[in-house]
Amino acid sequence: MGDNVAGASNDDGYIKEQDRLLPIANVGRIMKQILPQNAKISKEAKETMQECVSEFIGFVTSEASQKCRKERRKTVNGDDICSAIGTLGFDDYAGPLRRYLQRYREVEGDRANQEKGGNSNTEDKEEPASSYGTNQPINQAGRSNFI
Amino acid sequence: MAGEEEIADTIKPEFPTGRIKRIMKLDKDINKVTSEALFLVSCSTELFLQFLAERSAEVAMEKKRKTVKLDFIRTAVKRHRPTSDFLLDSLPAPTESSLPIDRPRSRAVEDKPAPPGTRRIDQFFRKPENEAPIEINDS
């Protein structure tokens, strides 16, 4: 995974796909969990789903960033995402997302308490724009909180 | 703590965070994002994927097919207004072979008889240059 660093691309098409699509394995796995057991997914359909979810991310992101611009803020936060999701018509997600967020904050709070007197990460961490193309750990303890 | 593992499992997003972040940053207006925002994008993307997969599977079932194909996804997208608003145009155009209408793929020009008094447009392109120009109107 360290090959495509700093946005440099040798084979343009290949590298760009890696940057703009979620891994097809993840996409396929989630689909399989939803579909009936004997169902199959055509390769074209899986690839299309990859594109669809990236479009979704772009759409939500764009909406959230517009809100930030209007309010003259530089950092997109969780509320912006929730608000964007609602604006775009996906209000059904609001409930589950709020629950996810609550649990996330609880877990983060627990982790921060475990790191005694250290750099508490209950504050929202900001991701600088220059980290494009690299996978920097967000938690200063060196562990990613997500995976 | 007893419930800790359970909580960690339930909120563990399926998608690699770095990739989500990279996709978000394709938007040049994006400056910084909080880790919470990143987390919520990941969760909502998963919800969306599940939703679309489920709807596509429904279409497949209606058509009594076991394999979810692109056309079924397209139908599912069309059926949900918020989704079709942002997604329909991005989907690849339907290929001719997927059209249910039985129509000839191509029709040779010669097959169709020309109405009397008219000239076929391809005649203009076929005639060699040294011939006299074709008169359209006999005046």
mmCIF file of C-alpha atoms in Angstrom:
data_model
loop_
_atom_site.group_PDB
_atom_site.id
_atom_site.type_symbol
_atom_site.label_atom_id
_atom_site.label_comp_id
_atom_site.label_asym_id
_atom_site.label_seq_id
_atom_site.Cartn_x
_atom_site.Cartn_y
_atom_site.Cartn_z
ATOM 1 C CA MET A 1 0.000 0.000 0.000
ATOM 2 C CA GLY A 2 2.972 2.272 0.155
ATOM 3 C CA ASP A 3 3.440 2.461 -3.577
ATOM 4 C CA ASN A 4 1.122 5.278 -4.456
ATOM 5 C CA VAL A 5 2.447 8.002 -2.225
ATOM 6 C CA ALA A 6 2.086 11.735 -2.571
ATOM 7 C CA GLY A 7 -0.307 11.410 -5.463
ATOM 8 C CA ALA A 8 2.386 10.556 -7.975
ATOM 9 C CA SER A 9 1.029 8.259 -10.630
ATOM 10 C CA ASN A 10 2.926 6.125 -13.076
ATOM 11 C CA ASP A 11 0.020 4.374 -14.718
ATOM 12 C CA ASP A 12 -2.537 7.118 -14.531
ATOM 13 C CA GLY A 13 -5.679 5.081 -14.820
ATOM 14 C CA TYR A 14 -4.667 2.425 -12.298
ATOM 15 C CA ILE A 15 -3.451 4.689 -9.564
ATOM 16 C CA LYS A 16 -6.353 7.050 -9.883
ATOM 17 C CA GLU A 17 -8.835 4.233 -9.452
ATOM 18 C CA GLN A 18 -7.142 3.194 -6.257
ATOM 19 C CA ASP A 19 -7.538 6.708 -5.014
ATOM 20 C CA ARG A 20 -11.111 7.321 -5.917
ATOM 21 C CA LEU A 21 -12.788 3.976 -5.297
ATOM 22 C CA LEU A 22 -13.304 1.887 -2.198
ATOM 23 C CA PRO A 23 -11.796 -1.610 -2.384
ATOM 24 C CA ILE A 24 -13.988 -3.944 -4.390
ATOM 25 C CA ALA A 25 -13.474 -6.646 -1.778
ATOM 26 C CA ASN A 26 -15.118 -4.530 0.907
ATOM 27 C CA VAL A 27 -17.914 -3.533 -1.413
ATOM 28 C CA GLY A 28 -18.531 -7.123 -2.461
ATOM 29 C CA ARG A 29 -18.482 -8.384 1.095
ATOM 30 C CA ILE A 30 -21.074 -5.911 2.307
ATOM 31 C CA MET A 31 -23.282 -6.699 -0.662
ATOM 32 C CA LYS A 32 -23.023 -10.415 0.035
ATOM 33 C CA GLN A 33 -24.115 -9.848 3.615
ATOM 34 C CA ILE A 34 -27.295 -8.213 2.378
ATOM 35 C CA LEU A 35 -28.164 -10.444 -0.546
ATOM 36 C CA PRO A 36 -29.862 -13.808 -0.188
ATOM 37 C CA GLN A 37 -27.470 -16.700 0.217
ATOM 38 C CA ASN A 38 -27.752 -18.106 -3.282
ATOM 39 C CA ALA A 39 -27.605 -14.721 -4.992
ATOM 40 C CA LYS A 40 -24.710 -13.729 -7.233
ATOM 41 C CA ILE A 41 -23.384 -10.356 -8.236
ATOM 42 C CA SER A 42 -22.089 -9.683 -11.711
ATOM 43 C CA LYS A 43 -18.620 -8.196 -11.899
ATOM 44 C CA GLU A 44 -20.045 -5.192 -13.669
ATOM 45 C CA ALA A 45 -22.575 -4.707 -10.889
ATOM 46 C CA LYS A 46 -19.866 -4.822 -8.224
ATOM 47 C CA GLU A 47 -17.795 -2.294 -10.098
ATOM 48 C CA THR A 48 -20.830 -0.119 -10.546
ATOM 49 C CA MET A 49 -21.513 -0.237 -6.825
ATOM 50 C CA GLN A 50 -17.944 0.879 -6.239
ATOM 51 C CA GLU A 51 -18.626 3.927 -8.355
ATOM 52 C CA CYS A 52 -21.980 4.532 -6.676
ATOM 53 C CA VAL A 53 -20.556 4.658 -3.187
ATOM 54 C CA SER A 54 -17.756 6.976 -4.253
ATOM 55 C CA GLU A 55 -20.356 9.240 -5.802
ATOM 56 C CA PHE A 56 -22.247 9.126 -2.532
ATOM 57 C CA ILE A 57 -19.154 10.113 -0.572
ATOM 58 C CA GLY A 58 -18.455 12.964 -2.977
ATOM 59 C CA PHE A 59 -22.013 14.149 -2.795
ATOM 60 C CA VAL A 60 -22.176 14.199 1.000
ATOM 61 C CA THR A 61 -18.730 15.756 1.220
ATOM 62 C CA SER A 62 -19.604 18.502 -1.208
ATOM 63 C CA GLU A 63 -22.779 19.370 0.648
ATOM 64 C CA ALA A 64 -20.988 19.422 3.993
ATOM 65 C CA SER A 65 -18.157 21.547 2.685
ATOM 66 C CA GLN A 66 -20.572 24.075 1.250
ATOM 67 C CA LYS A 67 -22.092 24.475 4.668
ATOM 68 C CA CYS A 68 -18.646 25.090 6.128
ATOM 69 C CA ARG A 69 -17.879 27.680 3.503
ATOM 70 C CA LYS A 70 -21.070 29.532 4.217
ATOM 71 C CA GLU A 71 -20.282 29.580 7.897
ATOM 72 C CA ARG A 72 -16.654 30.426 7.205
ATOM 73 C CA ARG A 73 -15.286 27.342 8.873
ATOM 74 C CA LYS A 74 -12.318 25.414 7.546
ATOM 75 C CA THR A 75 -12.943 22.084 9.172
ATOM 76 C CA VAL A 76 -15.759 19.719 8.310
ATOM 77 C CA ASN A 77 -17.099 18.151 11.484
ATOM 78 C CA GLY A 78 -19.554 15.407 12.356
ATOM 79 C CA ASP A 79 -22.534 17.737 12.522
ATOM 80 C CA ASP A 80 -21.834 18.941 9.008
ATOM 81 C CA ILE A 81 -21.974 15.375 7.787
ATOM 82 C CA CYS A 82 -25.223 14.666 9.621
ATOM 83 C CA SER A 83 -26.736 17.823 8.264
ATOM 84 C CA ALA A 84 -25.597 17.028 4.727
ATOM 85 C CA ILE A 85 -27.087 13.550 4.909
ATOM 86 C CA GLY A 86 -30.413 15.017 5.949
ATOM 87 C CA THR A 87 -30.368 17.697 3.268
ATOM 88 C CA LEU A 88 -29.720 15.147 0.570
ATOM 89 C CA GLY A 89 -32.797 13.191 1.544
ATOM 90 C CA PHE A 90 -31.336 10.353 3.560
ATOM 91 C CA ASP A 91 -33.037 11.204 6.832
ATOM 92 C CA ASP A 92 -33.497 7.505 7.621
ATOM 93 C CA TYR A 93 -29.801 7.374 8.295
ATOM 94 C CA ALA A 94 -29.967 10.106 10.918
ATOM 95 C CA GLY A 95 -31.061 7.789 13.722
ATOM 96 C CA PRO A 96 -28.463 5.053 13.141
ATOM 97 C CA LEU A 97 -25.747 7.631 12.582
ATOM 98 C CA ARG A 98 -26.503 9.333 15.856
ATOM 99 C CA ARG A 99 -26.253 5.998 17.648
ATOM 100 C CA TYR A 100 -22.974 5.196 15.912
ATOM 101 C CA LEU A 101 -21.634 8.613 16.830
ATOM 102 C CA GLN A 102 -22.618 8.228 20.443
ATOM 103 C CA ARG A 103 -20.877 4.874 20.717
ATOM 104 C CA TYR A 104 -17.871 6.241 18.914
ATOM 105 C CA ARG A 105 -17.583 9.056 21.407
ATOM 106 C CA GLU A 106 -17.922 6.625 24.296
ATOM 107 C CA VAL A 107 -15.131 4.455 22.957
ATOM 108 C CA GLU A 108 -12.964 7.461 22.284
ATOM 109 C CA GLY A 109 -13.634 8.686 25.773
ATOM 110 C CA ASP A 110 -12.581 5.330 27.205
ATOM 111 C CA ARG A 111 -9.391 5.315 25.187
ATOM 112 C CA ALA A 112 -8.532 8.809 26.267
ATOM 113 C CA ASN A 113 -9.009 7.839 29.892
ATOM 114 C CA GLN A 114 -6.729 4.865 29.462
ATOM 115 C CA GLU A 115 -3.906 7.042 28.217
ATOM 116 C CA LYS A 116 -3.282 8.584 31.586
ATOM 117 C CA GLY A 117 -2.331 12.191 31.559
ATOM 118 C CA GLY A 118 -1.209 11.891 27.978
ATOM 119 C CA ASN A 119 -2.444 13.625 24.894
ATOM 120 C CA SER A 120 -6.155 13.189 25.203
ATOM 121 C CA ASN A 121 -7.854 12.779 21.880
ATOM 122 C CA THR A 122 -11.413 13.478 22.876
ATOM 123 C CA GLU A 123 -11.069 16.712 20.953
ATOM 124 C CA ASP A 124 -11.818 16.431 17.297
ATOM 125 C CA LYS A 125 -8.647 15.793 15.414
ATOM 126 C CA GLU A 126 -8.083 17.795 12.309
ATOM 127 C CA GLU A 127 -6.727 16.161 9.202
ATOM 128 C CA PRO A 128 -4.409 18.509 7.320
ATOM 129 C CA ALA A 129 -4.807 18.697 3.579
ATOM 130 C CA SER A 130 -1.197 17.670 3.042
ATOM 131 C CA SER A 131 -1.860 14.156 4.238
ATOM 132 C CA TYR A 132 -3.384 13.344 0.864
ATOM 133 C CA GLY A 133 -2.159 9.992 -0.265
ATOM 134 C CA THR A 134 -0.744 8.892 3.088
ATOM 135 C CA ASN A 135 -2.295 6.962 5.888
ATOM 136 C CA GLN A 136 -1.332 8.829 9.003
ATOM 137 C CA PRO A 137 -2.553 7.568 12.324
ATOM 138 C CA ILE A 138 -4.950 10.000 13.877
ATOM 139 C CA ASN A 139 -4.417 8.946 17.466
ATOM 140 C CA GLN A 140 -1.142 10.167 18.824
ATOM 141 C CA ALA A 141 -0.713 6.860 20.584
ATOM 142 C CA GLY A 142 0.041 5.539 17.151
ATOM 143 C CA ARG A 143 -3.048 3.445 16.665
ATOM 144 C CA SER A 144 -5.797 4.146 14.256
ATOM 145 C CA ASN A 145 -9.084 4.404 16.054
ATOM 146 C CA PHE A 146 -11.117 3.152 13.188
ATOM 147 C CA ILE A 147 -9.903 -0.217 12.143
ATOM 148 C CA MET B 1 -15.125 -3.806 30.950
ATOM 149 C CA ALA B 2 -17.693 -6.330 29.885
ATOM 150 C CA GLY B 3 -19.316 -4.530 27.005
ATOM 151 C CA GLU B 4 -16.193 -3.014 25.550
ATOM 152 C CA GLU B 5 -15.479 -5.540 22.845
ATOM 153 C CA GLU B 6 -19.078 -5.486 21.786
ATOM 154 C CA ILE B 7 -19.021 -1.761 21.369
ATOM 155 C CA ALA B 8 -15.780 -1.849 19.417
ATOM 156 C CA ASP B 9 -17.214 -4.464 17.087
ATOM 157 C CA THR B 10 -20.444 -2.663 16.456
ATOM 158 C CA ILE B 11 -18.831 0.610 15.547
ATOM 159 C CA LYS B 12 -15.999 -0.824 13.524
ATOM 160 C CA PRO B 13 -16.446 0.613 10.033
ATOM 161 C CA GLU B 14 -16.028 -1.720 7.123
ATOM 162 C CA PHE B 15 -14.100 0.645 4.916
ATOM 163 C CA PRO B 16 -10.455 1.688 5.203
ATOM 164 C CA THR B 17 -10.434 5.178 6.670
ATOM 165 C CA GLY B 18 -7.494 6.364 4.629
ATOM 166 C CA ARG B 19 -9.313 5.561 1.421
ATOM 167 C CA ILE B 20 -12.465 7.353 2.578
ATOM 168 C CA LYS B 21 -10.370 10.385 3.409
ATOM 169 C CA ARG B 22 -8.681 10.271 0.030
ATOM 170 C CA ILE B 23 -11.979 10.159 -1.775
ATOM 171 C CA MET B 24 -13.297 13.067 0.256
ATOM 172 C CA LYS B 25 -10.207 15.084 -0.561
ATOM 173 C CA LEU B 26 -10.809 14.713 -4.264
ATOM 174 C CA ASP B 27 -13.083 17.663 -3.598
ATOM 175 C CA LYS B 28 -10.720 20.621 -3.713
ATOM 176 C CA ASP B 29 -12.922 22.637 -1.406
ATOM 177 C CA ILE B 30 -12.248 20.242 1.421
ATOM 178 C CA ASN B 31 -9.657 21.571 3.772
ATOM 179 C CA LYS B 32 -9.736 19.548 6.954
ATOM 180 C CA VAL B 33 -12.078 16.931 8.328
ATOM 181 C CA THR B 34 -12.488 15.801 11.890
ATOM 182 C CA SER B 35 -12.140 12.144 12.765
ATOM 183 C CA GLU B 36 -15.808 12.147 13.714
ATOM 184 C CA ALA B 37 -16.763 13.404 10.287
ATOM 185 C CA LEU B 38 -14.629 10.702 8.720
ATOM 186 C CA PHE B 39 -16.294 8.100 10.884
ATOM 187 C CA LEU B 40 -19.790 9.275 9.959
ATOM 188 C CA VAL B 41 -19.000 9.318 6.262
ATOM 189 C CA SER B 42 -17.774 5.759 6.543
ATOM 190 C CA CYS B 43 -20.904 4.664 8.411
ATOM 191 C CA SER B 44 -23.320 6.432 6.106
ATOM 192 C CA THR B 45 -21.554 5.045 3.050
ATOM 193 C CA GLU B 46 -21.973 1.569 4.446
ATOM 194 C CA LEU B 47 -25.649 2.241 5.084
ATOM 195 C CA PHE B 48 -26.062 3.505 1.550
ATOM 196 C CA LEU B 49 -24.345 0.494 0.054
ATOM 197 C CA GLN B 50 -26.517 -1.844 2.086
ATOM 198 C CA PHE B 51 -29.602 0.055 1.008
ATOM 199 C CA LEU B 52 -28.746 -0.003 -2.671
ATOM 200 C CA ALA B 53 -27.731 -3.652 -2.560
ATOM 201 C CA GLU B 54 -31.018 -4.552 -0.913
ATOM 202 C CA ARG B 55 -33.074 -2.621 -3.433
ATOM 203 C CA SER B 56 -31.142 -4.130 -6.330
ATOM 204 C CA ALA B 57 -31.712 -7.598 -4.937
ATOM 205 C CA GLU B 58 -35.430 -6.848 -4.820
ATOM 206 C CA VAL B 59 -35.397 -6.018 -8.506
ATOM 207 C CA ALA B 60 -33.534 -9.248 -9.253
ATOM 208 C CA MET B 61 -36.155 -11.166 -7.317
ATOM 209 C CA GLU B 62 -38.954 -9.501 -9.247
ATOM 210 C CA LYS B 63 -37.319 -10.609 -12.458
ATOM 211 C CA LYS B 64 -36.699 -14.065 -11.040
ATOM 212 C CA ARG B 65 -32.956 -13.760 -11.490
ATOM 213 C CA LYS B 66 -30.222 -14.904 -9.135
ATOM 214 C CA THR B 67 -27.548 -12.551 -10.363
ATOM 215 C CA VAL B 68 -27.686 -8.881 -9.545
ATOM 216 C CA LYS B 69 -26.806 -6.987 -12.691
ATOM 217 C CA LEU B 70 -26.148 -3.375 -13.554
ATOM 218 C CA ASP B 71 -29.635 -2.921 -14.974
ATOM 219 C CA PHE B 72 -31.173 -3.964 -11.676
ATOM 220 C CA ILE B 73 -29.048 -1.429 -9.861
ATOM 221 C CA ARG B 74 -30.196 1.205 -12.310
ATOM 222 C CA THR B 75 -33.831 0.330 -11.686
ATOM 223 C CA ALA B 76 -33.264 0.464 -7.941
ATOM 224 C CA VAL B 77 -31.638 3.880 -8.277
ATOM 225 C CA LYS B 78 -34.551 5.189 -10.305
ATOM 226 C CA ARG B 79 -37.031 4.078 -7.701
ATOM 227 C CA HIS B 80 -35.521 6.148 -4.898
ATOM 228 C CA ARG B 81 -35.722 9.845 -5.534
ATOM 229 C CA PRO B 82 -32.834 11.151 -3.408
ATOM 230 C CA THR B 83 -30.551 8.515 -4.853
ATOM 231 C CA SER B 84 -31.566 9.016 -8.450
ATOM 232 C CA ASP B 85 -31.101 12.760 -8.068
ATOM 233 C CA PHE B 86 -27.389 12.432 -7.598
ATOM 234 C CA LEU B 87 -26.618 9.059 -9.076
ATOM 235 C CA LEU B 88 -28.658 8.316 -12.171
ATOM 236 C CA ASP B 89 -26.581 10.431 -14.513
ATOM 237 C CA SER B 90 -23.381 8.817 -13.284
ATOM 238 C CA LEU B 91 -24.436 5.311 -14.166
ATOM 239 C CA PRO B 92 -23.207 3.920 -17.468
ATOM 240 C CA ALA B 93 -25.747 4.298 -20.217
ATOM 241 C CA PRO B 94 -27.815 1.222 -20.937
ATOM 242 C CA THR B 95 -26.284 -0.834 -23.727
ATOM 243 C CA GLU B 96 -28.370 -1.656 -26.750
ATOM 244 C CA SER B 97 -28.322 -5.339 -25.971
ATOM 245 C CA SER B 98 -30.081 -4.718 -22.698
ATOM 246 C CA LEU B 99 -33.049 -3.032 -24.334
ATOM 247 C CA PRO B 100 -36.119 -5.228 -24.150
ATOM 248 C CA ILE B 101 -37.594 -3.838 -27.374
ATOM 249 C CA ASP B 102 -37.063 -6.089 -30.339
ATOM 250 C CA ARG B 103 -35.701 -3.801 -32.978
ATOM 251 C CA PRO B 104 -33.206 -4.334 -35.783
ATOM 252 C CA ARG B 105 -29.681 -3.449 -34.748
ATOM 253 C CA SER B 106 -28.904 -1.623 -37.924
ATOM 254 C CA ARG B 107 -30.811 -0.988 -41.034
ATOM 255 C CA ALA B 108 -29.029 -0.784 -44.366
ATOM 256 C CA VAL B 109 -29.977 2.245 -46.377
ATOM 257 C CA GLU B 110 -30.744 0.175 -49.432
ATOM 258 C CA ASP B 111 -33.518 -1.707 -47.714
ATOM 259 C CA LYS B 112 -35.795 1.250 -47.527
ATOM 260 C CA PRO B 113 -37.317 2.292 -50.846
ATOM 261 C CA ALA B 114 -37.062 5.990 -51.480
ATOM 262 C CA PRO B 115 -40.251 7.924 -52.164
ATOM 263 C CA PRO B 116 -40.588 8.852 -55.840
ATOM 264 C CA GLY B 117 -38.881 12.045 -56.972
ATOM 265 C CA THR B 118 -36.365 12.176 -54.220
ATOM 266 C CA ARG B 119 -32.719 11.427 -54.206
ATOM 267 C CA ARG B 120 -30.903 9.510 -51.544
ATOM 268 C CA ILE B 121 -28.436 11.568 -49.663
ATOM 269 C CA ASP B 122 -25.721 8.974 -50.085
ATOM 270 C CA GLN B 123 -25.925 9.366 -53.816
ATOM 271 C CA PHE B 124 -24.398 12.780 -53.433
ATOM 272 C CA PHE B 125 -21.387 11.296 -51.778
ATOM 273 C CA ARG B 126 -20.960 8.412 -54.123
ATOM 274 C CA LYS B 127 -20.951 10.226 -57.432
ATOM 275 C CA PRO B 128 -17.531 10.936 -58.883
ATOM 276 C CA GLU B 129 -16.652 14.567 -59.206
ATOM 277 C CA ASN B 130 -16.418 14.809 -62.960
ATOM 278 C CA GLU B 131 -20.080 14.111 -63.433
ATOM 279 C CA ALA B 132 -22.550 16.874 -63.960
ATOM 280 C CA PRO B 133 -24.038 18.207 -60.770
ATOM 281 C CA ILE B 134 -27.336 16.604 -59.884
ATOM 282 C CA GLU B 135 -30.340 18.715 -60.360
ATOM 283 C CA ILE B 136 -32.735 18.516 -57.524
ATOM 284 C CA ASN B 137 -35.531 20.512 -58.958
ATOM 285 C CA ASP B 138 -36.609 19.892 -62.473
ATOM 286 C CA SER B 139 -37.664 23.326 -63.454
#
